[in-house]
PDB file of C-alpha atoms in Angstrom:
ATOM      1  CA  UNK A1341      64.682 -27.968 -16.148  1.00  0.00           C
ATOM      2  CA  UNK A1342      66.400 -25.229 -18.028  1.00  0.00           C
ATOM      3  CA  UNK A1343      66.639 -22.816 -15.081  1.00  0.00           C
ATOM      4  CA  UNK A1344      70.275 -22.209 -14.105  1.00  0.00           C
ATOM      5  CA  UNK A1345      70.215 -20.634 -10.639  1.00  0.00           C
ATOM      6  CA  UNK A1346      68.033 -21.262  -7.628  1.00  0.00           C
ATOM      7  CA  UNK A1347      67.137 -17.567  -7.482  1.00  0.00           C
ATOM      8  CA  UNK A1348      65.540 -17.856 -10.933  1.00  0.00           C
ATOM      9  CA  UNK A1349      63.768 -21.044  -9.871  1.00  0.00           C
ATOM     10  CA  UNK A1350      62.500 -19.406  -6.679  1.00  0.00           C
ATOM     11  CA  UNK A1351      61.226 -16.395  -8.612  1.00  0.00           C
ATOM     12  CA  UNK A1352      59.530 -18.676 -11.131  1.00  0.00           C
ATOM     13  CA  UNK A1353      57.826 -20.865  -8.486  1.00  0.00           C
ATOM     14  CA  UNK A1354      56.985 -18.123  -5.945  1.00  0.00           C
ATOM     15  CA  UNK A1355      53.342 -17.916  -7.141  1.00  0.00           C
ATOM     16  CA  UNK A1356      53.027 -21.684  -6.724  1.00  0.00           C
ATOM     17  CA  UNK A1357      54.216 -21.493  -3.107  1.00  0.00           C
ATOM     18  CA  UNK A1358      51.697 -18.752  -2.342  1.00  0.00           C
ATOM     19  CA  UNK A1359      48.952 -20.731  -4.116  1.00  0.00           C
ATOM     20  CA  UNK A1360      49.652 -23.787  -1.942  1.00  0.00           C
ATOM     21  CA  UNK A1361      49.562 -21.589   1.165  1.00  0.00           C
ATOM     22  CA  UNK A1362      46.212 -20.161   0.043  1.00  0.00           C
ATOM     23  CA  UNK A1363      44.829 -23.622  -0.711  1.00  0.00           C
ATOM     24  CA  UNK A1364      45.797 -24.873   2.774  1.00  0.00           C
ATOM     25  CA  UNK A1365      44.363 -21.720   4.405  1.00  0.00           C
ATOM     26  CA  UNK A1366      47.663 -20.706   5.936  1.00  0.00           C
ATOM     27  CA  UNK A1367      47.014 -17.276   7.382  1.00  0.00           C
ATOM     28  CA  UNK A1368      49.486 -17.226  10.281  1.00  0.00           C
ATOM     29  CA  UNK A1369      53.263 -17.305  10.031  1.00  0.00           C
ATOM     30  CA  UNK A1370      53.154 -16.653   6.293  1.00  0.00           C
ATOM     31  CA  UNK A1371      56.837 -15.696   6.099  1.00  0.00           C
ATOM     32  CA  UNK A1372      57.875 -18.899   7.876  1.00  0.00           C
ATOM     33  CA  UNK A1373      55.771 -21.025   5.555  1.00  0.00           C
ATOM     34  CA  UNK A1374      57.095 -19.188   2.514  1.00  0.00           C
ATOM     35  CA  UNK A1375      60.653 -19.932   3.677  1.00  0.00           C
ATOM     36  CA  UNK A1376      59.649 -23.559   4.227  1.00  0.00           C
ATOM     37  CA  UNK A1377      58.280 -23.536   0.681  1.00  0.00           C
ATOM     38  CA  UNK A1378      61.630 -22.295  -0.626  1.00  0.00           C
ATOM     39  CA  UNK A1379      63.407 -25.041   1.306  1.00  0.00           C
ATOM     40  CA  UNK A1380      60.979 -27.540  -0.178  1.00  0.00           C
ATOM     41  CA  UNK A1381      61.658 -26.177  -3.651  1.00  0.00           C
ATOM     42  CA  UNK A1382      65.403 -26.529  -3.058  1.00  0.00           C
ATOM     43  CA  UNK A1383      64.993 -30.123  -1.837  1.00  0.00           C
ATOM     44  CA  UNK A1384      62.645 -30.957  -4.713  1.00  0.00           C
ATOM     45  CA  UNK A1385      65.238 -29.638  -7.154  1.00  0.00           C
ATOM     46  CA  UNK A1386      67.887 -31.892  -5.625  1.00  0.00           C
ATOM     47  CA  UNK A1387      65.695 -35.006  -5.485  1.00  0.00           C
ATOM     48  CA  UNK A1388      63.878 -34.638  -8.796  1.00  0.00           C
ATOM     49  CA  UNK A1389      64.139 -37.523 -11.251  1.00  0.00           C
ATOM     50  CA  UNK A1390      63.175 -36.377 -14.800  1.00  0.00           C
ATOM     51  CA  UNK A1391      62.280 -39.948 -15.765  1.00  0.00           C
ATOM     52  CA  UNK A1392      59.337 -39.889 -13.347  1.00  0.00           C
ATOM     53  CA  UNK A1393      57.477 -36.848 -14.672  1.00  0.00           C
ATOM     54  CA  UNK A1394      57.455 -33.075 -14.736  1.00  0.00           C
ATOM     55  CA  UNK A1395      59.292 -30.981 -12.180  1.00  0.00           C
ATOM     56  CA  UNK A1396      56.317 -28.679 -11.718  1.00  0.00           C
ATOM     57  CA  UNK A1397      54.096 -31.503 -10.449  1.00  0.00           C
ATOM     58  CA  UNK A1398      56.853 -32.945  -8.288  1.00  0.00           C
ATOM     59  CA  UNK A1399      57.645 -29.552  -6.707  1.00  0.00           C
ATOM     60  CA  UNK A1400      53.960 -28.866  -6.014  1.00  0.00           C
ATOM     61  CA  UNK A1401      53.475 -32.218  -4.290  1.00  0.00           C
ATOM     62  CA  UNK A1402      56.736 -31.957  -2.349  1.00  0.00           C
ATOM     63  CA  UNK A1403      56.065 -28.438  -1.043  1.00  0.00           C
ATOM     64  CA  UNK A1404      52.459 -29.231  -0.160  1.00  0.00           C
ATOM     65  CA  UNK A1405      53.649 -32.310   1.740  1.00  0.00           C
ATOM     66  CA  UNK A1406      56.112 -30.197   3.739  1.00  0.00           C
ATOM     67  CA  UNK A1407      53.374 -27.701   4.588  1.00  0.00           C
ATOM     68  CA  UNK A1408      50.976 -30.451   5.677  1.00  0.00           C
ATOM     69  CA  UNK A1409      53.667 -32.031   7.851  1.00  0.00           C
ATOM     70  CA  UNK A1410      54.405 -28.680   9.495  1.00  0.00           C
ATOM     71  CA  UNK A1411      50.705 -27.981  10.068  1.00  0.00           C
ATOM     72  CA  UNK A1412      50.294 -31.410  11.650  1.00  0.00           C
ATOM     73  CA  UNK A1413      53.240 -30.768  13.986  1.00  0.00           C
ATOM     74  CA  UNK A1414      51.812 -27.394  14.983  1.00  0.00           C
ATOM     75  CA  UNK A1415      48.386 -28.907  15.636  1.00  0.00           C
ATOM     76  CA  UNK A1416      49.889 -31.680  17.745  1.00  0.00           C
ATOM     77  CA  UNK A1417      51.857 -29.143  19.779  1.00  0.00           C
ATOM     78  CA  UNK A1418      48.778 -26.985  20.292  1.00  0.00           C
ATOM     79  CA  UNK A1419      46.768 -30.019  21.432  1.00  0.00           C
ATOM     80  CA  UNK A1420      49.435 -30.928  23.995  1.00  0.00           C
ATOM     81  CA  UNK A1421      49.803 -27.397  25.333  1.00  0.00           C
ATOM     82  CA  UNK A1422      47.471 -26.125  28.002  1.00  0.00           C
ATOM     83  CA  UNK A1423      46.881 -22.417  28.259  1.00  0.00           C
ATOM     84  CA  UNK A1424      44.826 -21.546  31.345  1.00  0.00           C
ATOM     85  CA  UNK A1425      42.155 -18.912  30.997  1.00  0.00           C
ATOM     86  CA  UNK A1426      42.568 -15.501  32.615  1.00  0.00           C
ATOM     87  CA  UNK A1427      40.214 -16.458  35.453  1.00  0.00           C
ATOM     88  CA  UNK A1428      42.733 -19.100  36.559  1.00  0.00           C
ATOM     89  CA  UNK A1429      45.549 -16.570  36.880  1.00  0.00           C
ATOM     90  CA  UNK A1430      43.299 -14.140  38.698  1.00  0.00           C
ATOM     91  CA  UNK A1431      42.267 -16.817  41.184  1.00  0.00           C
ATOM     92  CA  UNK A1432      45.816 -17.802  42.145  1.00  0.00           C
ATOM     93  CA  UNK A1433      47.442 -14.402  42.216  1.00  0.00           C
ATOM     94  CA  UNK A1434      47.197 -12.463  45.421  1.00  0.00           C
ATOM     95  CA  UNK A1435      47.705  -8.768  45.797  1.00  0.00           C
ATOM     96  CA  UNK A1436      51.198  -7.637  44.955  1.00  0.00           C
ATOM     97  CA  UNK A1437      52.927  -6.541  48.123  1.00  0.00           C
ATOM     98  CA  UNK A1438      55.511  -4.384  46.396  1.00  0.00           C
ATOM     99  CA  UNK A1439      58.365  -6.334  47.955  1.00  0.00           C
ATOM    100  CA  UNK A1440      61.012  -8.139  45.913  1.00  0.00           C
ATOM    101  CA  UNK A1441      60.390 -11.830  45.296  1.00  0.00           C
ATOM    102  CA  UNK A1442      63.239 -12.830  47.617  1.00  0.00           C
ATOM    103  CA  UNK A1443      61.658 -10.934  50.502  1.00  0.00           C
ATOM    104  CA  UNK A1444      58.238 -12.489  49.883  1.00  0.00           C
ATOM    105  CA  UNK A1445      59.806 -15.942  49.729  1.00  0.00           C
ATOM    106  CA  UNK A1446      61.698 -15.363  52.970  1.00  0.00           C
ATOM    107  CA  UNK A1447      58.539 -14.037  54.615  1.00  0.00           C
ATOM    108  CA  UNK A1448      56.766 -17.235  53.657  1.00  0.00           C
ATOM    109  CA  UNK A1449      59.484 -19.682  54.648  1.00  0.00           C
ATOM    110  CA  UNK A1450      60.899 -17.929  57.684  1.00  0.00           C
ATOM    111  CA  UNK A1451      57.716 -16.887  59.392  1.00  0.00           C
ATOM    112  CA  UNK A1452      58.996 -17.733  62.876  1.00  0.00           C
ATOM    113  CA  UNK A1453      61.973 -15.359  62.735  1.00  0.00           C
ATOM    114  CA  UNK A1454      61.647 -12.179  64.724  1.00  0.00           C
ATOM    115  CA  UNK A1455      61.619  -8.884  62.881  1.00  0.00           C
ATOM    116  CA  UNK A1456      65.201  -8.207  63.966  1.00  0.00           C
ATOM    117  CA  UNK A1457      66.393 -11.652  62.847  1.00  0.00           C
ATOM    118  CA  UNK A1458      64.656 -11.234  59.501  1.00  0.00           C
ATOM    119  CA  UNK A1459      66.177  -7.770  59.210  1.00  0.00           C
ATOM    120  CA  UNK A1460      69.663  -9.205  59.813  1.00  0.00           C
ATOM    121  CA  UNK A1461      69.042 -11.962  57.236  1.00  0.00           C
ATOM    122  CA  UNK A1462      67.781  -9.610  54.530  1.00  0.00           C
ATOM    123  CA  UNK A1463      70.517  -7.041  55.065  1.00  0.00           C
ATOM    124  CA  UNK A1464      73.187  -9.743  55.059  1.00  0.00           C
ATOM    125  CA  UNK A1465      71.974 -11.953  52.227  1.00  0.00           C
ATOM    126  CA  UNK A1466      70.282  -9.525  49.872  1.00  0.00           C
ATOM    127  CA  UNK A1467      72.078  -6.244  50.495  1.00  0.00           C
ATOM    128  CA  UNK A1468      75.416  -7.800  51.434  1.00  0.00           C
ATOM    129  CA  UNK A1469      75.915  -5.640  54.523  1.00  0.00           C
ATOM    130  CA  UNK A1470      78.339  -6.525  57.303  1.00  0.00           C
ATOM    131  CA  UNK A1471      77.416  -6.758  60.990  1.00  0.00           C
ATOM    132  CA  UNK A1472      78.971  -3.338  61.591  1.00  0.00           C
ATOM    133  CA  UNK A1473      76.996  -1.772  58.695  1.00  0.00           C
ATOM    134  CA  UNK A1474      73.736  -3.288  59.948  1.00  0.00           C
ATOM    135  CA  UNK A1475      74.449  -1.949  63.455  1.00  0.00           C
ATOM    136  CA  UNK A1476      75.026   1.531  62.061  1.00  0.00           C
ATOM    137  CA  UNK A1477      71.919   1.315  59.882  1.00  0.00           C
ATOM    138  CA  UNK A1478      69.693   0.134  62.746  1.00  0.00           C
ATOM    139  CA  UNK A1479      71.409   2.361  65.324  1.00  0.00           C
ATOM    140  CA  UNK A1480      72.181  -0.531  67.671  1.00  0.00           C
ATOM    141  CA  UNK A1481      75.378  -2.066  68.989  1.00  0.00           C
ATOM    142  CA  UNK A1482      77.376  -4.639  67.093  1.00  0.00           C
ATOM    143  CA  UNK A1483      76.751  -7.212  69.834  1.00  0.00           C
ATOM    144  CA  UNK A1484      72.985  -6.739  69.386  1.00  0.00           C
ATOM    145  CA  UNK A1485      73.249  -7.513  65.682  1.00  0.00           C
ATOM    146  CA  UNK A1486      75.373 -10.577  66.526  1.00  0.00           C
ATOM    147  CA  UNK A1487      72.596 -11.795  68.849  1.00  0.00           C
ATOM    148  CA  UNK A1488      70.077 -11.372  65.992  1.00  0.00           C
ATOM    149  CA  UNK A1489      72.431 -13.361  63.772  1.00  0.00           C
ATOM    150  CA  UNK A1490      72.841 -16.161  66.345  1.00  0.00           C
ATOM    151  CA  UNK A1491      69.077 -16.515  66.853  1.00  0.00           C
ATOM    152  CA  UNK A1492      68.394 -16.478  63.113  1.00  0.00           C
ATOM    153  CA  UNK A1493      71.051 -19.116  62.421  1.00  0.00           C
ATOM    154  CA  UNK A1494      69.614 -21.436  65.068  1.00  0.00           C
ATOM    155  CA  UNK A1495      66.134 -21.171  63.571  1.00  0.00           C
ATOM    156  CA  UNK A1496      67.455 -21.555  60.013  1.00  0.00           C
ATOM    157  CA  UNK A1497      69.233 -24.793  60.915  1.00  0.00           C
ATOM    158  CA  UNK A1498      65.807 -26.381  61.424  1.00  0.00           C
ATOM    159  CA  UNK A1499      64.883 -25.568  57.802  1.00  0.00           C
ATOM    160  CA  UNK A1500      68.117 -26.629  56.167  1.00  0.00           C
ATOM    161  CA  UNK A1501      69.045 -29.877  57.926  1.00  0.00           C
TER     162      UNK A1501
END
């Protein structure tokens, strides 16, 4: 090899990398495979033994081997991955209620709370309001909000024992 820098080598062997990609019918992720080809060229340059033949043949075989290994990995990953069809997602998704996820989750889990107890829980946990602020918001007394809190806590203890 009379080429001094890797940039010269890469420029010289760029058509070979594209030819290997064409031969293996690589039509997706072309930039990634080209970069892999450059890495393979770099490794081939480091590992090449002139006593065993020409660099051109060695580089071709080395790069093609890297590409085949990468294609095999991608195929194996695709075989292991399951991508449900659109009908599956349509069958499990209900109508969107417009409420935040936390509210929907609380509605599901805490179905036996009264509306006032749920209101106290949401305003306290999600909005971070104090008892006094909830009382002002709901236009009730502070003691009423405390009763909501007491009832909600008793019911919640059953879920979180």
